[in-house]
Coordinates of C-alpha atoms in Angstrom, one line a residue:
M37 CA 0.1 0.0 -0.1
S38 CA 1.3 3.3 -0.8
I39 CA 1.6 6.4 1.3
K40 CA -1.6 7.6 3.3
P41 CA -3.5 10.1 1.2
D42 CA -4.6 13.2 2.7
P43 CA -8.3 13.0 3.3
A44 CA -9.2 15.9 1.3
D45 CA -8.0 13.9 -1.7
F46 CA -10.9 11.4 -1.4
D47 CA -14.2 11.6 -3.3
L48 CA -16.6 10.5 -0.6
T49 CA -19.8 10.2 -2.5
D50 CA -19.7 6.6 -3.2
V51 CA -18.5 5.4 0.1
V52 CA -21.0 3.3 2.2
W53 CA -20.9 4.3 5.7
K54 CA -21.6 2.1 8.6
V55 CA -22.8 3.2 12.2
S56 CA -22.8 1.3 15.1
S57 CA -26.1 -0.3 16.0
H58 CA -25.5 0.8 19.6
S59 CA -25.5 4.6 18.5
G60 CA -29.6 4.6 19.2
G61 CA -30.2 6.3 15.9
G62 CA -29.5 9.9 17.1
G63 CA -26.9 10.7 14.4
N64 CA -24.3 11.8 17.0
C65 CA -21.8 8.9 16.4
V66 CA -18.9 7.9 14.4
R67 CA -19.3 6.1 11.0
V68 CA -16.8 3.9 9.4
G69 CA -16.3 3.3 5.5
T70 CA -13.7 2.0 3.2
K71 CA -12.2 3.7 -0.1
D72 CA -9.3 2.6 -2.0
G73 CA -8.2 0.0 0.6
F74 CA -8.3 2.5 3.2
I75 CA -10.4 2.7 6.2
L76 CA -12.3 5.8 6.9
L77 CA -13.6 7.0 10.3
G78 CA -15.9 10.1 10.1
D79 CA -18.5 12.0 12.3
S80 CA -22.0 11.1 11.4
Q81 CA -23.2 14.4 13.0
N82 CA -20.8 16.5 11.0
P83 CA -20.6 14.8 7.7
D84 CA -18.7 17.4 5.7
R85 CA -15.6 17.2 8.0
E86 CA -12.9 15.1 6.4
P87 CA -12.6 11.7 7.9
H88 CA -9.7 10.1 9.5
V89 CA -7.7 7.6 7.2
F90 CA -6.2 4.4 8.6
T91 CA -4.5 1.5 6.8
P92 CA -5.7 -1.8 7.3
A93 CA -3.0 -2.3 9.6
E94 CA -3.5 0.5 11.8
W95 CA -7.2 0.0 12.0
S96 CA -6.5 -3.9 12.9
A97 CA -4.1 -2.7 15.8
F98 CA -6.9 -0.5 17.2
V99 CA -9.7 -3.1 16.9
L100 CA -7.3 -5.5 18.6
G101 CA -6.3 -3.2 21.3
T102 CA -9.9 -2.2 22.2
R103 CA -10.9 -5.9 22.3
D104 CA -7.6 -6.4 24.6
G105 CA -8.8 -3.7 26.9
E106 CA -6.0 -1.2 26.3
F107 CA -8.5 1.9 26.4
D108 CA -10.5 0.9 29.2
N109 CA -8.9 3.5 31.5
L110 CA -9.7 6.3 29.2

């Protein structure tokens, strides 16, 4: 995979966003999508803001850390 692109370089019109079923439907949560092999983390309440961009390895490390309780003290 090449260098991570700037979020402004993505055309987000065709991204299919997923929102957690735990969000309660209030539109005040994060959303996750993929584009060109990268994982995008966006703000569902402010969809015009640029998303954070992660490589699959970065995203996997985050998910595994969450599962292992690495962020429970935050």
